[in-house]
PDB file of C-alpha atoms and ligand atoms in Angstrom:
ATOM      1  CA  UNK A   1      96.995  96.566 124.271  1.00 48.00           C
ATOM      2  CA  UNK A   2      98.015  93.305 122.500  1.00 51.00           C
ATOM      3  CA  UNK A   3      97.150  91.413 119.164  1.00 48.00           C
ATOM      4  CA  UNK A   4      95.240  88.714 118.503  1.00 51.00           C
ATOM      5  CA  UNK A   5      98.724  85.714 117.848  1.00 54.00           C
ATOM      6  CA  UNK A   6      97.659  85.400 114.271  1.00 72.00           C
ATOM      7  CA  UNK A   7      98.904  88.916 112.522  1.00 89.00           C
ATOM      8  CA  UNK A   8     101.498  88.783 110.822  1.00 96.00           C
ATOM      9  CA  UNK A   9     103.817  91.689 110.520  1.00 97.00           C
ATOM     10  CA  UNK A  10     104.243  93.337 106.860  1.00 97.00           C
ATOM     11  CA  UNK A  11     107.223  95.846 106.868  1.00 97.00           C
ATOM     12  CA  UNK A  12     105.613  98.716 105.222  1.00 97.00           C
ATOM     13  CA  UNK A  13     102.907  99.373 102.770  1.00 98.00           C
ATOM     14  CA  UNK A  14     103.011  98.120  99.409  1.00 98.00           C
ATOM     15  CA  UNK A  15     103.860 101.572  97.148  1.00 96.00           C
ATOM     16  CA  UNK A  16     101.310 100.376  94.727  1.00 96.00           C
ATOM     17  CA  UNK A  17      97.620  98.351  95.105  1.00 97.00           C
ATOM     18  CA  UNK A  18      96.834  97.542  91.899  1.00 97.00           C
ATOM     19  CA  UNK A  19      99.182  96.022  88.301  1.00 96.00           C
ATOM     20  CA  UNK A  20      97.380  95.640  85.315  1.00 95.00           C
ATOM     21  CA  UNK A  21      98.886  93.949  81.764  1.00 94.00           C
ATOM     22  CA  UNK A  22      99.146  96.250  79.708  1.00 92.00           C
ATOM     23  CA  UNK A  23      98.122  95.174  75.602  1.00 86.00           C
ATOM     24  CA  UNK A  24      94.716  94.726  74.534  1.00 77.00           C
ATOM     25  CA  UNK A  25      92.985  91.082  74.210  1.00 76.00           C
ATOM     26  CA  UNK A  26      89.905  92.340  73.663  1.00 80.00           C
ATOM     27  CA  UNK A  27      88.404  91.807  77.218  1.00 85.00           C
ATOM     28  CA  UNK A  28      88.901  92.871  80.954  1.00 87.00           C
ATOM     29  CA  UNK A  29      91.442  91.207  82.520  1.00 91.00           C
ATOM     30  CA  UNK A  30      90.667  88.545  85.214  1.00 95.00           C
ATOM     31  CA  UNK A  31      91.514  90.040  88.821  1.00 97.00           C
ATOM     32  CA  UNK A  32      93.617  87.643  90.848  1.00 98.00           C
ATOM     33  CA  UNK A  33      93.445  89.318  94.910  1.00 98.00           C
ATOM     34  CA  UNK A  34      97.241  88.525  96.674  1.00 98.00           C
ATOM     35  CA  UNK A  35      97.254  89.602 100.257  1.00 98.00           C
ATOM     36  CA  UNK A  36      99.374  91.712 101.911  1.00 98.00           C
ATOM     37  CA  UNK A  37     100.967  88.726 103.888  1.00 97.00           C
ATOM     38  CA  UNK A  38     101.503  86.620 100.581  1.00 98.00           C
ATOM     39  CA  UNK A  39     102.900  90.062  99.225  1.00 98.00           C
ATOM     40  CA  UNK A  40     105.136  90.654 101.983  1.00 98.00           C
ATOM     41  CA  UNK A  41     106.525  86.869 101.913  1.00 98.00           C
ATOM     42  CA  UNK A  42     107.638  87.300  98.440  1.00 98.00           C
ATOM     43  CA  UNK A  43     109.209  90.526  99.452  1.00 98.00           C
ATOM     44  CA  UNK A  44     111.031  88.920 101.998  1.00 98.00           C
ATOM     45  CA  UNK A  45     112.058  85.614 100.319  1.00 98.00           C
ATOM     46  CA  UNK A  46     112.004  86.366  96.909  1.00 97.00           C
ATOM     47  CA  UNK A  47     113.038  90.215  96.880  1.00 98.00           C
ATOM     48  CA  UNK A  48     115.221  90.466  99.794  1.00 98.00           C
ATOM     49  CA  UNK A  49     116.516  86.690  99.276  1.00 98.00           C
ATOM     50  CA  UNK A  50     116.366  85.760 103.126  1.00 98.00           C
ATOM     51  CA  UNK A  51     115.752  82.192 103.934  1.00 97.00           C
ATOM     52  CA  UNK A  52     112.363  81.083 104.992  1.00 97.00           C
ATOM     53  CA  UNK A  53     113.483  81.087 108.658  1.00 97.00           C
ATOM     54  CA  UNK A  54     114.599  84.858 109.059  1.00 98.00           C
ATOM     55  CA  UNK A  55     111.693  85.434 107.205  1.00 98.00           C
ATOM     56  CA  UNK A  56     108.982  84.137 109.325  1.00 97.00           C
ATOM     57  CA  UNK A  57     110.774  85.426 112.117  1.00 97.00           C
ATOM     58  CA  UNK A  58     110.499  88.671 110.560  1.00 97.00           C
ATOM     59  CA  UNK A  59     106.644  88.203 110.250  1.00 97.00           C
ATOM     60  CA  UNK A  60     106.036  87.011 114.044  1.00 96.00           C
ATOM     61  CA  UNK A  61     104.727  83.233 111.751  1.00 97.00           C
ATOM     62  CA  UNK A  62     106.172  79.710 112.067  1.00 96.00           C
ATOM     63  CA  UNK A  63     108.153  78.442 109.180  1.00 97.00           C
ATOM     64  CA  UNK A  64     105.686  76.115 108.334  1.00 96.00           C
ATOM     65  CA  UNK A  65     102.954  79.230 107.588  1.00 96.00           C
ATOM     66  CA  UNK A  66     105.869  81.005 106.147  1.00 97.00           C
ATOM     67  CA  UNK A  67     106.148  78.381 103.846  1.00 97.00           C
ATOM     68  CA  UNK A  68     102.227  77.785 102.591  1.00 96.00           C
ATOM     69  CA  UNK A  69     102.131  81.217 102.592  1.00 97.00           C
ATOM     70  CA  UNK A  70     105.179  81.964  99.827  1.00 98.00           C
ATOM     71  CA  UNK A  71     103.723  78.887  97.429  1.00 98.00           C
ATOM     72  CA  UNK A  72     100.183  80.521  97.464  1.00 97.00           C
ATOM     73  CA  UNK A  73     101.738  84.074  96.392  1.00 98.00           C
ATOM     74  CA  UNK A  74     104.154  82.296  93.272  1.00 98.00           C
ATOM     75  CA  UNK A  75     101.417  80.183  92.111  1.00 98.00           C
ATOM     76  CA  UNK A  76      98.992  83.506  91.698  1.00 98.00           C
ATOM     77  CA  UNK A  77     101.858  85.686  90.726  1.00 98.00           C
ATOM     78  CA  UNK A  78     102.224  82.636  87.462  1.00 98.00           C
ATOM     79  CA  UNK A  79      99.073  82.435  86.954  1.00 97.00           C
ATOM     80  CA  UNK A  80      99.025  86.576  86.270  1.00 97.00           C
ATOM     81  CA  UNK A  81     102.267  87.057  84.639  1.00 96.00           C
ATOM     82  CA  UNK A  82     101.325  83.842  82.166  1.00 96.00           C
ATOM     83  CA  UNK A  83      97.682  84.221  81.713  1.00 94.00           C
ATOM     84  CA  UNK A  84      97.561  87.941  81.565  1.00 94.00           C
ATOM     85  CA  UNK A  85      95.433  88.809  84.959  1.00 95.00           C
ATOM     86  CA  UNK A  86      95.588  92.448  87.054  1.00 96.00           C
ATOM     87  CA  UNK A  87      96.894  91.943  90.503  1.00 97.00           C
ATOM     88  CA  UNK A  88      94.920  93.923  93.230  1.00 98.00           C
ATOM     89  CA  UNK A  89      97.035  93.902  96.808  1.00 98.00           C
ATOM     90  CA  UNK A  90      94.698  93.881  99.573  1.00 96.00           C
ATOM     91  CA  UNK A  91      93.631  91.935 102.828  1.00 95.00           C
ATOM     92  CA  UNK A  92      95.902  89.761 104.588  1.00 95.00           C
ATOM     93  CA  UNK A  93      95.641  89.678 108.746  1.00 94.00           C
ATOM     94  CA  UNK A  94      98.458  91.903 109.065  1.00 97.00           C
ATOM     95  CA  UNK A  95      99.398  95.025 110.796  1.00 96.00           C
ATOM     96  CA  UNK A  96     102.486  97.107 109.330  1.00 97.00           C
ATOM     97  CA  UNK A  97     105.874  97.885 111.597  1.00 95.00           C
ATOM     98  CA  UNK A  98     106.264 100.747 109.259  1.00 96.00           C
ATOM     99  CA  UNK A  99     104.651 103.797 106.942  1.00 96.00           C
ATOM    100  CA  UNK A 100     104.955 105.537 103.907  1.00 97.00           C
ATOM    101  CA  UNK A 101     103.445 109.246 103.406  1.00 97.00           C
ATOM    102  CA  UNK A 102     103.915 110.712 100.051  1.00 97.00           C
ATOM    103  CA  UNK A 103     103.675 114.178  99.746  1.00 97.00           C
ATOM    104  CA  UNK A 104     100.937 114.552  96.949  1.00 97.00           C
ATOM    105  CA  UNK A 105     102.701 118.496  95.921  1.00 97.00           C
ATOM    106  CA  UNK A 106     106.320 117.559  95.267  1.00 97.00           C
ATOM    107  CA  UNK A 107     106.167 113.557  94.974  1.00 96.00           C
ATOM    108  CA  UNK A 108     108.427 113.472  98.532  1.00 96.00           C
ATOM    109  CA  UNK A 109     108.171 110.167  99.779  1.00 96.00           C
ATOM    110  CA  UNK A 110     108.701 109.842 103.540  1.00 96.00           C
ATOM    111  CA  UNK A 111     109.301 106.395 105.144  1.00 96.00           C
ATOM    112  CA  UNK A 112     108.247 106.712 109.307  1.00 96.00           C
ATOM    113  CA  UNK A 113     107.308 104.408 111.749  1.00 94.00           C
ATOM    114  CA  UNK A 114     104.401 103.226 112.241  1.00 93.00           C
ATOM    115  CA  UNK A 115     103.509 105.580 115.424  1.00 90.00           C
ATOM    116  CA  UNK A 116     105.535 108.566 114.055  1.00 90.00           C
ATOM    117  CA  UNK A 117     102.822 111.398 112.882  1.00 86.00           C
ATOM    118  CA  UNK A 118     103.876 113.215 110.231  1.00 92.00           C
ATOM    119  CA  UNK A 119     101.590 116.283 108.810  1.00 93.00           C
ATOM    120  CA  UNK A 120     103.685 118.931 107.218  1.00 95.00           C
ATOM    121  CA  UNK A 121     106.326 117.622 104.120  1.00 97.00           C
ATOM    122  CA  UNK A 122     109.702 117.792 105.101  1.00 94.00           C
ATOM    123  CA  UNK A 123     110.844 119.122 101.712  1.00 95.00           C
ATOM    124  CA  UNK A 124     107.922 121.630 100.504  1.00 97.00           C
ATOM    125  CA  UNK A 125     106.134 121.770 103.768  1.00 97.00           C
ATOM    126  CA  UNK A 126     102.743 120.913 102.396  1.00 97.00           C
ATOM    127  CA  UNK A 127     100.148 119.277 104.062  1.00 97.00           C
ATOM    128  CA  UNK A 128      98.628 117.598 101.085  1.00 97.00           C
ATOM    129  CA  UNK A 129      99.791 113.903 102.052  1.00 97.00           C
ATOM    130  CA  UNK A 130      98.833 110.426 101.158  1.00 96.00           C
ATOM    131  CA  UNK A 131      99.026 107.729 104.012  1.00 96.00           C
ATOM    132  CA  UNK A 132      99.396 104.743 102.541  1.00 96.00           C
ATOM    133  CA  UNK A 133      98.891 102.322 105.869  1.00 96.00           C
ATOM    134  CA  UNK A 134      95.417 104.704 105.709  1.00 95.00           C
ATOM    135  CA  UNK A 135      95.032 103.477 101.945  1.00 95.00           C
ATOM    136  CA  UNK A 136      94.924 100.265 103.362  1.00 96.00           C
ATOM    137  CA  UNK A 137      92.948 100.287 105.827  1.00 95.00           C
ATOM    138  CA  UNK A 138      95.266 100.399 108.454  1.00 95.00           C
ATOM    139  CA  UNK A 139      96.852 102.817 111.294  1.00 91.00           C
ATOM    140  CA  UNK A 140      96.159 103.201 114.528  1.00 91.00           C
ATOM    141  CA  UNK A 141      95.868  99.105 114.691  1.00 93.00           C
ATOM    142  CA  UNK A 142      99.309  98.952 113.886  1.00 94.00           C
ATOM    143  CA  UNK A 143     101.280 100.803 116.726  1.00 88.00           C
ATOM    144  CA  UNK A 144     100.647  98.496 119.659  1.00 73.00           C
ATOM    145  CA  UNK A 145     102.272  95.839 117.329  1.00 64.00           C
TER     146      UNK A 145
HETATM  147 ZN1  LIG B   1     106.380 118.072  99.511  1.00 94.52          ZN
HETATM  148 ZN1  LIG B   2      97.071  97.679 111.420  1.00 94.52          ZN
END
């Protein structure tokens, strides 16, 4: 099985979905949506400090997609940081290279490849576990990548 040419590899899950500003202004916070391919370029760039070339080659994307993709990500992550929005992590035409499972008894988090199936905690040997490529929408999609 192959994938369509335009997903772009994303590392691993993000650990967490959704940021919120904490402080009250007397109103809801605006929602600003970053995907997880604008997520992952900041990781990459940003984060990790690689140059956009190793980074698109890291995400299977040209440099030039690389590129529009990092200025759409710091423009929303401005806008939230300056006017006070929540971030939600979602979307994105991506498939992930690798998981996280956290064990939901003793807080264990287990970093696997994608097609590695974990079901019993290596630590506590529960079975109570949280799949975060699962959590976003994603699994079985992502081991042919
Ligand atoms: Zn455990
Ligand atoms: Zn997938």
């Amino acid at each position: 099985m192959s994938r369509p040419k335009s997903n772009r590899i994303v590392f691993e899950p993000p650990l967490y979905k959704v940021f919120v500003p904490k402080g009250d202004t007397g109103r809801p916070p605006e929602k600003v949506r970053i995907s997880l391919d604008e997520f992952e370029a900041v990781r990459l760039a940003d984060y990790k400090g690689l140059t956009h070339e190793k980074a698109s080659e890291s995400m299977e994307i040209s440099r030039s997609t690389f590129t529009r993709l990092i200025e759409k990500a710091r423009k929303k992550i401005a806008d939230i940081v300056i006017n006070g929005k929540e971030l939600v992590i979602e979307g994105g035409n991506v498939h992930f290279r690798n998981n996280i499972i956290q064990c939901l008894d003793c807080s264990n988090l287990i970093k696997t490849k994608m097609e590695e199936c974990v079901t019993e905690c290596p630590t506590c040997h529960s079975h109570n576990l949280m799949n975060f490529a699962v959590s976003f929408g994603h699994g079985d999609c992502c081991t042919h990548v």
